[in-house]
PDB file of C-alpha atoms in Angstrom:
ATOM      1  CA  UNK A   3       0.000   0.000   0.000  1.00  0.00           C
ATOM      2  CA  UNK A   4       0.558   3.592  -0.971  1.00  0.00           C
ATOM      3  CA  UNK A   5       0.863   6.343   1.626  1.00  0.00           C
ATOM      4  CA  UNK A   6      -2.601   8.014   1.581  1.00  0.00           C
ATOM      5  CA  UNK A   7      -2.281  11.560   1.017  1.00  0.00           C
ATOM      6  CA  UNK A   8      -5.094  13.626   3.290  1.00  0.00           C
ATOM      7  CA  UNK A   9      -7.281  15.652   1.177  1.00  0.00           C
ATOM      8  CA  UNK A  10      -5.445  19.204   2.382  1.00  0.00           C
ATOM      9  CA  UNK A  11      -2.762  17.909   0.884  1.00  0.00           C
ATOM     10  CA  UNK A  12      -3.509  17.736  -2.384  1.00  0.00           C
ATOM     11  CA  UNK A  13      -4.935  21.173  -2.206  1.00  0.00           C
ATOM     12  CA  UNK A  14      -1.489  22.563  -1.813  1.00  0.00           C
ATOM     13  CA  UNK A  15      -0.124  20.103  -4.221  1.00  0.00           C
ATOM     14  CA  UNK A  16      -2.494  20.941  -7.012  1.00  0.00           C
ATOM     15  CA  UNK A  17      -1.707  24.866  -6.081  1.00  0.00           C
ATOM     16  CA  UNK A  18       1.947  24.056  -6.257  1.00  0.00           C
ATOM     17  CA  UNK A  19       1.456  22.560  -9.522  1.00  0.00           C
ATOM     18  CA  UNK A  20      -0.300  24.917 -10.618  1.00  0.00           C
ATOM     19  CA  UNK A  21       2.266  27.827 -10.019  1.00  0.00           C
ATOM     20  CA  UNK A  22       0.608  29.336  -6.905  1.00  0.00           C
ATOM     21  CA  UNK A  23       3.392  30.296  -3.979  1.00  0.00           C
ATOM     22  CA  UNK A  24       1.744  28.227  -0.966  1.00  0.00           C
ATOM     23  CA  UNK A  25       2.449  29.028   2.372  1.00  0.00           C
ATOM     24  CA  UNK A  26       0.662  27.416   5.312  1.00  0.00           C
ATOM     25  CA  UNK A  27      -0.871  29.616   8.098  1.00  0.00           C
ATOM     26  CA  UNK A  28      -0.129  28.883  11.352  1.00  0.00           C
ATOM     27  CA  UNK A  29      -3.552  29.105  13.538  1.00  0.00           C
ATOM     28  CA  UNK A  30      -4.341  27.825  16.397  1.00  0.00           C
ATOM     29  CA  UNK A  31      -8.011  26.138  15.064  1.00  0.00           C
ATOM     30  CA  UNK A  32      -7.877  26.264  11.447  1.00  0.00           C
ATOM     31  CA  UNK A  33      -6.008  24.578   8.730  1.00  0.00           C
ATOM     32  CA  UNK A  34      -5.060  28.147   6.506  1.00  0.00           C
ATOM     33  CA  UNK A  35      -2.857  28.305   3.413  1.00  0.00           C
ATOM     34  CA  UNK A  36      -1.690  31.821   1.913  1.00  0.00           C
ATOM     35  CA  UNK A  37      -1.820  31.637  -1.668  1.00  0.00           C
ATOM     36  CA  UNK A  38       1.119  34.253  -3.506  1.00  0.00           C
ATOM     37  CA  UNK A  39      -0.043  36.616  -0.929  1.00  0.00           C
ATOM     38  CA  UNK A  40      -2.914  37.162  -1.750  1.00  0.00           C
ATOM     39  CA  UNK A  41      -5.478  34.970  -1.169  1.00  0.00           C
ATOM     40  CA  UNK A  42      -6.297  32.830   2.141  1.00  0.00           C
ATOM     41  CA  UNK A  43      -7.768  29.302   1.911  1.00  0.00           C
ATOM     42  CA  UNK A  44      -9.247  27.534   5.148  1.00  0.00           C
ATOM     43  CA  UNK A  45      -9.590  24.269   4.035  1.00  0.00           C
ATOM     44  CA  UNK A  46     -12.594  22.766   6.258  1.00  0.00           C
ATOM     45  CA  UNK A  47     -12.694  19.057   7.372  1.00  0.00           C
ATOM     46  CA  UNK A  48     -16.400  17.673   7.193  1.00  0.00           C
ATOM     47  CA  UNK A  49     -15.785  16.189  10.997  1.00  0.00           C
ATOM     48  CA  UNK A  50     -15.169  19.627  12.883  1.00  0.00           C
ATOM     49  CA  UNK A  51     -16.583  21.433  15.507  1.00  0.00           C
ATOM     50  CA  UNK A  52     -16.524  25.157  13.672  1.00  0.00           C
ATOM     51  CA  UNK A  53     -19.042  27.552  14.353  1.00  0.00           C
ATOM     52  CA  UNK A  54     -20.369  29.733  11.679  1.00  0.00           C
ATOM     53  CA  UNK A  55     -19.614  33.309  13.381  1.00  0.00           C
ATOM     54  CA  UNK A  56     -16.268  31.970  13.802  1.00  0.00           C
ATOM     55  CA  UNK A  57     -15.580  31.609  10.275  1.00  0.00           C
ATOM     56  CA  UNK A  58     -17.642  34.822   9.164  1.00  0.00           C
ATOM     57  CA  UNK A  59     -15.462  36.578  11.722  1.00  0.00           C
ATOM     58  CA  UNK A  60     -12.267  35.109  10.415  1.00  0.00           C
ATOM     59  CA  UNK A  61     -12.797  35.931   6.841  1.00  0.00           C
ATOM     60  CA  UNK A  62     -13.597  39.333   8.184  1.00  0.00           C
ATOM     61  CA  UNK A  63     -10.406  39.373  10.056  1.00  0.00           C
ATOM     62  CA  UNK A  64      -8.250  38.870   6.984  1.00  0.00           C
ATOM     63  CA  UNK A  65     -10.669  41.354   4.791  1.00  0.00           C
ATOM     64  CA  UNK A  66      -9.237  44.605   7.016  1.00  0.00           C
ATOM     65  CA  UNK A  67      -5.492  43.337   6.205  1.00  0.00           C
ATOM     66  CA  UNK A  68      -6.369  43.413   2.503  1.00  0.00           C
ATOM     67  CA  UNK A  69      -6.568  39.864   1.760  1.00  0.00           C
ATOM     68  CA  UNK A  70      -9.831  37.576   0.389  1.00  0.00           C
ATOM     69  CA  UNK A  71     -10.265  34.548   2.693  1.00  0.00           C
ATOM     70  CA  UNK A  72     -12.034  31.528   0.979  1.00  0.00           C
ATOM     71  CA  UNK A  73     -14.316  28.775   2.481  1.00  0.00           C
ATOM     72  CA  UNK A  74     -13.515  25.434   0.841  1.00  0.00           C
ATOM     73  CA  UNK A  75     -14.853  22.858   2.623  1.00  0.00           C
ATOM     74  CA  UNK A  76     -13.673  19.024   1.813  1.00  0.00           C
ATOM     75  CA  UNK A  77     -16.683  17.974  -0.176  1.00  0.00           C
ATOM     76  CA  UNK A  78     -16.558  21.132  -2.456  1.00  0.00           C
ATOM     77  CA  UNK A  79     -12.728  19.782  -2.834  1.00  0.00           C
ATOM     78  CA  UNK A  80     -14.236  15.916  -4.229  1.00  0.00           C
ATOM     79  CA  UNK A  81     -16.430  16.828  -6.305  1.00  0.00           C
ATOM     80  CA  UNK A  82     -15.358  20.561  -7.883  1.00  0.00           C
ATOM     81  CA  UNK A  83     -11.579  20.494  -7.891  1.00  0.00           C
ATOM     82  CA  UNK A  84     -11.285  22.007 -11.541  1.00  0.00           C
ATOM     83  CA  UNK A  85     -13.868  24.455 -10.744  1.00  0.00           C
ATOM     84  CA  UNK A  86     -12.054  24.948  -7.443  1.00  0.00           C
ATOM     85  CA  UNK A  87      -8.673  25.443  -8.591  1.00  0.00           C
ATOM     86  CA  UNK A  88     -10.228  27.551 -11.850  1.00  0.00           C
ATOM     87  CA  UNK A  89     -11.633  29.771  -8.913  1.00  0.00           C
ATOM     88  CA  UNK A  90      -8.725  30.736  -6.917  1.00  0.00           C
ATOM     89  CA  UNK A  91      -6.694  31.081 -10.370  1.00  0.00           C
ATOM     90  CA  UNK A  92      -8.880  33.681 -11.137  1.00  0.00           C
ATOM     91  CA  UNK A  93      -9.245  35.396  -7.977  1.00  0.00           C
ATOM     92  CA  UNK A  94      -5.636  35.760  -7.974  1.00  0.00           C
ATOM     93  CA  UNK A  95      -5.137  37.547 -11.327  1.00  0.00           C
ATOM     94  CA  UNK A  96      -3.496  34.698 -13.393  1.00  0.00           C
ATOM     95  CA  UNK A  97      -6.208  34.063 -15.757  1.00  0.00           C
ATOM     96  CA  UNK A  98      -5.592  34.018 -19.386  1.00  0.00           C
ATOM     97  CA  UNK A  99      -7.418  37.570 -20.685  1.00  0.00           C
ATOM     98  CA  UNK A 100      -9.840  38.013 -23.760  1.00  0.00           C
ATOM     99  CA  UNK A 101     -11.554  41.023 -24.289  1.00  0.00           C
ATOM    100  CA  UNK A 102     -15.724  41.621 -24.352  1.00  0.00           C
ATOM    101  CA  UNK A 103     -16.048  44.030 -26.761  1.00  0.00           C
ATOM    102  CA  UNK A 104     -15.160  41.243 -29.556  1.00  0.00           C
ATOM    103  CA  UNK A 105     -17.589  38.839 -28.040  1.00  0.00           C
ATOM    104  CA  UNK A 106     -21.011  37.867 -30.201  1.00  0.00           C
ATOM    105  CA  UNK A 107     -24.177  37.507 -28.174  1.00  0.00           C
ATOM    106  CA  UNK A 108     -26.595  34.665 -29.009  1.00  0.00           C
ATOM    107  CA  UNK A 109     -29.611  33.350 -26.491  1.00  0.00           C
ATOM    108  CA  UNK A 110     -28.592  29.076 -25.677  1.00  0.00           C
ATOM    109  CA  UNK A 111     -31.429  26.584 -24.218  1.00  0.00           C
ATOM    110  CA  UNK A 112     -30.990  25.136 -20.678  1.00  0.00           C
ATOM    111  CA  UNK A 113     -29.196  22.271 -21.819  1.00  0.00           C
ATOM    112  CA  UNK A 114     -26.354  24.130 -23.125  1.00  0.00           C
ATOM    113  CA  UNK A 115     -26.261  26.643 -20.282  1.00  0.00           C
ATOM    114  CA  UNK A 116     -25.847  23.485 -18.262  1.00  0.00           C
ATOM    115  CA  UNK A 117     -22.956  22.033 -19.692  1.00  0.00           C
ATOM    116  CA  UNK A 118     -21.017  25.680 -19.846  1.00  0.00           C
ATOM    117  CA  UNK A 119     -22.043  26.061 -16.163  1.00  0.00           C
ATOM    118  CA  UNK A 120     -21.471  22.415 -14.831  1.00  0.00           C
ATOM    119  CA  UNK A 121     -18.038  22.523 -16.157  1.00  0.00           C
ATOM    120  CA  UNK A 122     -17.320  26.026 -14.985  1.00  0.00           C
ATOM    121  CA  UNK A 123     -18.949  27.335 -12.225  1.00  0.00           C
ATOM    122  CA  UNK A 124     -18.263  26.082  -8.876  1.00  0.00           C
ATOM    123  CA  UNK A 125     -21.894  25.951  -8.175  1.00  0.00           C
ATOM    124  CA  UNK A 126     -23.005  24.085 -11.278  1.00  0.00           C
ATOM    125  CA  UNK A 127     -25.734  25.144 -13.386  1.00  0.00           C
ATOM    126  CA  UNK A 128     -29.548  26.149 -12.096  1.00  0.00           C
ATOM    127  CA  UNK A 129     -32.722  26.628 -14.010  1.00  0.00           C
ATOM    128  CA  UNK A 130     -33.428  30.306 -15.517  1.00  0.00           C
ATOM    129  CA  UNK A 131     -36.032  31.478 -17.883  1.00  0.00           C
ATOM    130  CA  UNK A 132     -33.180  33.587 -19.977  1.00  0.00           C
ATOM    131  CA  UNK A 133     -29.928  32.057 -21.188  1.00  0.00           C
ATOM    132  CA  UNK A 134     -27.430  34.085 -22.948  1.00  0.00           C
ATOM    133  CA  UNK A 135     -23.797  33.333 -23.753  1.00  0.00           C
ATOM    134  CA  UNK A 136     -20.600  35.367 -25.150  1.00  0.00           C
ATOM    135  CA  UNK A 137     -18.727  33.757 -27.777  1.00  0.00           C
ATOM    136  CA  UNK A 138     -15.419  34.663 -29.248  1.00  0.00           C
ATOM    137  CA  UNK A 139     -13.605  33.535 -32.116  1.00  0.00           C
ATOM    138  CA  UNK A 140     -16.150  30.766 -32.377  1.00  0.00           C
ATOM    139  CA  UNK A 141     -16.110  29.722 -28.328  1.00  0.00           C
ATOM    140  CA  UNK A 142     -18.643  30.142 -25.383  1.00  0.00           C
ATOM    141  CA  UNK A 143     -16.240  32.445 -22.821  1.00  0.00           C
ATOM    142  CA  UNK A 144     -18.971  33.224 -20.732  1.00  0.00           C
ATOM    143  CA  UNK A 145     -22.656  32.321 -19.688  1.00  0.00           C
ATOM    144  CA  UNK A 146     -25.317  34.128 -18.139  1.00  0.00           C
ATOM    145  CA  UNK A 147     -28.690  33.421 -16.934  1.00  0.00           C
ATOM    146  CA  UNK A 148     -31.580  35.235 -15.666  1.00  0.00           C
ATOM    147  CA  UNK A 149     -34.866  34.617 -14.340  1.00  0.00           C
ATOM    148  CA  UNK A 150     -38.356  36.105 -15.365  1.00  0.00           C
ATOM    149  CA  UNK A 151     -39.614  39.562 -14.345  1.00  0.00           C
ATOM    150  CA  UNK A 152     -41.195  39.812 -10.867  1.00  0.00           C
ATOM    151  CA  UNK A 153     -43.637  42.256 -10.204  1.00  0.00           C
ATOM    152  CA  UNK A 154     -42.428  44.180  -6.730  1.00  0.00           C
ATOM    153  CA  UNK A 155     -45.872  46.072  -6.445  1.00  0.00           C
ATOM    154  CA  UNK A 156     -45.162  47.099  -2.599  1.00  0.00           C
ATOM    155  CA  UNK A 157     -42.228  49.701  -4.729  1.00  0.00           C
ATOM    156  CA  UNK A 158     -44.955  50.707  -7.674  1.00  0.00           C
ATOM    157  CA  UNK A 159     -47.428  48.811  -9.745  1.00  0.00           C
ATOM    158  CA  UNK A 160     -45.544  48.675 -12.666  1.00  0.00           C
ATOM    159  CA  UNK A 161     -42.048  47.816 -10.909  1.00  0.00           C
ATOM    160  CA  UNK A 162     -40.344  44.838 -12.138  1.00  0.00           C
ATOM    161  CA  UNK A 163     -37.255  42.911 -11.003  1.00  0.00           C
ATOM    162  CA  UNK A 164     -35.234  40.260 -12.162  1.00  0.00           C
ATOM    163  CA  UNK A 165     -32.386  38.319 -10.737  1.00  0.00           C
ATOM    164  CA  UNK A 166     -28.983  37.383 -12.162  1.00  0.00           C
ATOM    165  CA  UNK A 167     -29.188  33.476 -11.076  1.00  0.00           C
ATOM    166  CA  UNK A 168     -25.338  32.507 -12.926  1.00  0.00           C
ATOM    167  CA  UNK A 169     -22.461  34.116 -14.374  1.00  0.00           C
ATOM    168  CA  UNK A 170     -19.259  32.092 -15.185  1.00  0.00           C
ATOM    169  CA  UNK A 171     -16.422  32.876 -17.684  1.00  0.00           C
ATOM    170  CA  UNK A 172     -14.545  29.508 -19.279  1.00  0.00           C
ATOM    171  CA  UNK A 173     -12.398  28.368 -16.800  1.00  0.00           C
ATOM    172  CA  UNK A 174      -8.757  29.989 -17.229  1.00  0.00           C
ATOM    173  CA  UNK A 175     -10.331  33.161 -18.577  1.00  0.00           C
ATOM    174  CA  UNK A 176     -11.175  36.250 -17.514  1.00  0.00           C
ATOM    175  CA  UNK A 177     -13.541  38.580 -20.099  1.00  0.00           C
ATOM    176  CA  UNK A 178     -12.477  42.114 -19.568  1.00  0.00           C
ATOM    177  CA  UNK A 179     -16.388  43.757 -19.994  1.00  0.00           C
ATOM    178  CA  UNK A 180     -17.972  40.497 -20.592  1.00  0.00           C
ATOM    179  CA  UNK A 181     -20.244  40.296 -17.469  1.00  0.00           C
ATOM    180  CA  UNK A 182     -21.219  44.228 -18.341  1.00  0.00           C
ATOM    181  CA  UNK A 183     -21.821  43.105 -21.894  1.00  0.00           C
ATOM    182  CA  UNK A 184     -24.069  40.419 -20.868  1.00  0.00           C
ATOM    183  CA  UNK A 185     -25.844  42.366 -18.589  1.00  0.00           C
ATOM    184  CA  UNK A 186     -26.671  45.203 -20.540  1.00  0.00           C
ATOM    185  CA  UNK A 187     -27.831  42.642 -23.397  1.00  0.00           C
ATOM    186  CA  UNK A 188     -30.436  41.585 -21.094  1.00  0.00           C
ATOM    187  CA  UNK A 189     -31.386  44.841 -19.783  1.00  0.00           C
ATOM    188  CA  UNK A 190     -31.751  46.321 -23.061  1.00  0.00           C
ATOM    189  CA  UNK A 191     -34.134  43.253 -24.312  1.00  0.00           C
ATOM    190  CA  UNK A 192     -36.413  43.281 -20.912  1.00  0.00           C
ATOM    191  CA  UNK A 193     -36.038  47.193 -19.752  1.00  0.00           C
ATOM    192  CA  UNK A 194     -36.127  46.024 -15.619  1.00  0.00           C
ATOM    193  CA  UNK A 195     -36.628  48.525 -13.096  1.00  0.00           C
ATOM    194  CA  UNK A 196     -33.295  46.805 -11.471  1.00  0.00           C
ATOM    195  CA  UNK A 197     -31.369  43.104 -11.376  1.00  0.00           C
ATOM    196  CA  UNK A 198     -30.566  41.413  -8.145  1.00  0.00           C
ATOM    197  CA  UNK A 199     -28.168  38.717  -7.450  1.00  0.00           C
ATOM    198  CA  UNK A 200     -26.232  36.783  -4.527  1.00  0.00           C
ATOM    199  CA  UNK A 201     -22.434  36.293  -3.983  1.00  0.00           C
ATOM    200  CA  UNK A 202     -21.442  33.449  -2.314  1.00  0.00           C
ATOM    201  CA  UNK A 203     -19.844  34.701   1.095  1.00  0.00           C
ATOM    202  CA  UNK A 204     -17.861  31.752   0.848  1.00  0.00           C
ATOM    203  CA  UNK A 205     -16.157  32.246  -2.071  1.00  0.00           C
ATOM    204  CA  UNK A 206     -16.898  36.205  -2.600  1.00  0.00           C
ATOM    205  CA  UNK A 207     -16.464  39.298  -0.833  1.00  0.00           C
ATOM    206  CA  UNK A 208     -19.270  40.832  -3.827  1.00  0.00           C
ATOM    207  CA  UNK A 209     -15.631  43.006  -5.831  1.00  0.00           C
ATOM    208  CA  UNK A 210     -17.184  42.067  -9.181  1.00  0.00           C
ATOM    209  CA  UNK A 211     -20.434  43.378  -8.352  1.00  0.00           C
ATOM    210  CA  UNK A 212     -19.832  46.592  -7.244  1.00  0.00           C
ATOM    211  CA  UNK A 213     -17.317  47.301  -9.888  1.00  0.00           C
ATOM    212  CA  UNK A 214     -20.513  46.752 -11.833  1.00  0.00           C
ATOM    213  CA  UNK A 215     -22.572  49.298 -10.119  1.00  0.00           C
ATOM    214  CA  UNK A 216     -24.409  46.941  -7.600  1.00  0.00           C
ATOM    215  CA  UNK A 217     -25.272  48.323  -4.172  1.00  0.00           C
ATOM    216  CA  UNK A 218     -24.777  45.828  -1.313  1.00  0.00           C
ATOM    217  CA  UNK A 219     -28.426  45.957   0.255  1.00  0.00           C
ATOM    218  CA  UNK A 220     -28.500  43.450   2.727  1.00  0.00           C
ATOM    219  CA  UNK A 221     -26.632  39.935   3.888  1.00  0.00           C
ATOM    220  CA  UNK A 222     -28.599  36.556   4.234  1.00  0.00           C
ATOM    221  CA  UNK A 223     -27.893  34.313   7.032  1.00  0.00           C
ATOM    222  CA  UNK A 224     -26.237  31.218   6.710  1.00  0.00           C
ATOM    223  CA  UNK A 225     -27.983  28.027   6.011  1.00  0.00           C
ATOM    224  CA  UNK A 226     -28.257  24.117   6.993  1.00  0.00           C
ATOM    225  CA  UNK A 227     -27.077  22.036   4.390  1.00  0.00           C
ATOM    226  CA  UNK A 228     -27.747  18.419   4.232  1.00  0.00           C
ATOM    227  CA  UNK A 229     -24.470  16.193   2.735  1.00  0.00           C
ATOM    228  CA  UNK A 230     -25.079  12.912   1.366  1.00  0.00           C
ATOM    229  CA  UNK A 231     -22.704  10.861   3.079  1.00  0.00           C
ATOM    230  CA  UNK A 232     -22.065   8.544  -0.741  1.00  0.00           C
ATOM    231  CA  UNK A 233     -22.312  10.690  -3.098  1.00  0.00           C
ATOM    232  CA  UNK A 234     -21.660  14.055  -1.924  1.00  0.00           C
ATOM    233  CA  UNK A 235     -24.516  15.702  -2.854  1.00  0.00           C
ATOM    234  CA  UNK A 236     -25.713  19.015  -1.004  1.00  0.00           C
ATOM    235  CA  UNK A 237     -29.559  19.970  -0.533  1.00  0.00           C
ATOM    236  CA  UNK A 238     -31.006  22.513   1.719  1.00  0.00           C
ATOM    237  CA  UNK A 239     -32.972  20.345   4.563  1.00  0.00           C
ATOM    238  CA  UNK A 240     -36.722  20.970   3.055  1.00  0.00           C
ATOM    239  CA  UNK A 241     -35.665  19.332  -0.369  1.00  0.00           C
ATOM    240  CA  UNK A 242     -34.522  16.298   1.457  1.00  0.00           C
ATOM    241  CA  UNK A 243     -37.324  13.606   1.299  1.00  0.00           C
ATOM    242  CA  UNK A 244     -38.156  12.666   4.730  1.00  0.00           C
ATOM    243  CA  UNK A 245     -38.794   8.874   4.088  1.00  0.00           C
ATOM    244  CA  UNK A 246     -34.922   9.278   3.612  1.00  0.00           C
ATOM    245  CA  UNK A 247     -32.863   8.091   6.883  1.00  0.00           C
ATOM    246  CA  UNK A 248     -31.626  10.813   8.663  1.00  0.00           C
ATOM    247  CA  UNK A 249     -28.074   8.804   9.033  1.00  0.00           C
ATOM    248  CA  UNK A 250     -27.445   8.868   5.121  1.00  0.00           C
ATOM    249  CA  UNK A 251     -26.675  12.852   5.979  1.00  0.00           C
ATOM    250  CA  UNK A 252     -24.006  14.793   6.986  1.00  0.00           C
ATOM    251  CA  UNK A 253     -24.988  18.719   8.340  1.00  0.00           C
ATOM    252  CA  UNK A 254     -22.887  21.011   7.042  1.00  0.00           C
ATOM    253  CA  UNK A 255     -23.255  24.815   6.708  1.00  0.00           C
ATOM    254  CA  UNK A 256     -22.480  27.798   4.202  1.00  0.00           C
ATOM    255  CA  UNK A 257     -21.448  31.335   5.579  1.00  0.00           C
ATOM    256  CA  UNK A 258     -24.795  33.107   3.394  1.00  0.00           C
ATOM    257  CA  UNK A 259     -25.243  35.379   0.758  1.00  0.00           C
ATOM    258  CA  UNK A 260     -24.287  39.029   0.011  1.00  0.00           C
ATOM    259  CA  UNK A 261     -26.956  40.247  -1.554  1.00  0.00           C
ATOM    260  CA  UNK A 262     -26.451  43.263  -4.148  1.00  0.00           C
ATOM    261  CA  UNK A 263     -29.280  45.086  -6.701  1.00  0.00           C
ATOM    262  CA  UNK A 264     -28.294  46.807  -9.374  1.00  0.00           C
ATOM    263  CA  UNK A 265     -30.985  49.831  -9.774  1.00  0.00           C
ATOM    264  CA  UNK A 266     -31.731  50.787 -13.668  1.00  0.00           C
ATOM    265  CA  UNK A 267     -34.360  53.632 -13.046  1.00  0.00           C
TER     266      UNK A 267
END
């Protein structure tokens, strides 16, 4: 038999790999890397005895000294290591660069804004009533997807919102103006009174956003998650089916949302 290397281990070895200066952070509780000093990565066991302030408050700590502090919990690590590692690439500036402006427009189907999103977005795909995606030079960069118009009558009777459910860029990439591109595509074809949309506190401090014109308007709490012990699977706690025994779940938790709207008139 091999030696069996644990799975923080082959975080820092994919990193390495990958050309990322690694450092590990000494703490007292958590298992912290400093990626080319820049970027902080707890790396959270599934057994652990964290508590969800603690980590909001951590990631907080490291936001005054000017550095992003990512959750990645050991699951996320299974089952979205390209998506993972495409992430922190990114976050860190070492993304391959294409420009917007020479991107074409053209509204895809749900299938093919699931196989963009699956392969590139560390969340996966998720149903949306509008699908659009940015090709250049004959290649799908970048994906976005909307849902329908909501009527928010307790605003005005004729106020409508809509929320921007995904954006991803091809993993390796970063589209200089493709997410504004996108967005004013869609704005321009449905004429919203504004678009919201949810960062991942997790993964996001909500940069992107606001360098988009979004206004932080509020922070959701953090939620339950149920983990399928096999396959890894995640579900909020009221999609589980409750013939299902209780024992074939691990709880786990995310840190919530940053919520942001992006007001048009």
């Amino acid at each position: 038999m091999g030696i069996k290397i644990v799975w923080q281990d082959s975080v820092l070895i994919a990193l390495a790999n990958m050309g990322v200066d690694v450092v590990p952070v000494t703490h007292e509780k958590y298992t912290l890397i400093l990626c080319n000093e820049k970027v902080v990565v707890n790396l959270i066991p599934l057994e652990n005895n964290y508590a969800v302030d603690e980590l909001i408050a951590l990631q907080s700590d490291y936001q005054l000294k000017g550095l992003n502090l990512v959750q990645l919990w050991e699951d996320i690590w299974h089952t979205r290591q390209e998506q993972v590692l495409g992430r922190i690439k990114s976050i860190l500036g070492l993304n391959k660069r294409m420009h917007g402006r020479k991107g074409i427009i053209s509204a895809i189907d749900q299938k093919q804004a699931d196989d963009f999103l699956n392969r590139n977005h560390i969340q996966g795909t998720a149903k949306a009533k509008y699908k659009f995606a940015l090709t250049i030079d004959g290649q799908v960069v970048a994906v976005a997807c909307f849902s329908s118009t909501r009527p928010m009558t307790r605003i005005a009777s004729d106020y409508q919102s809509v929320e921007l459910i995904r954006f991803a860029t091809l993993i390796g990439v970063t589209v200089t103006g493709g997410f504004t591109k996108l967005l004013k595509h869609f704005i321009k074809l449905l004429s919203p009174h504004d678009v919201m949309s949810y960062a991942d506190r997790d993964w996001s401090l909500g940069n992107a956003y606001e360098q988009s014109g979004f206004k932080l308007v509020g922070v959701t709490p953090p939620m339950q998650i149920c983990l399928h012990r096999k396959d890894l699977s995640r579900s909020f706690p009221h999609r589980v089916d409750q013939a299902t025994d209780p024992k074939e779940f691990l709880p786990v938790f995310n840190t919530g949302n940053l919520k942001y709207i992006l007001y048009l008139h």
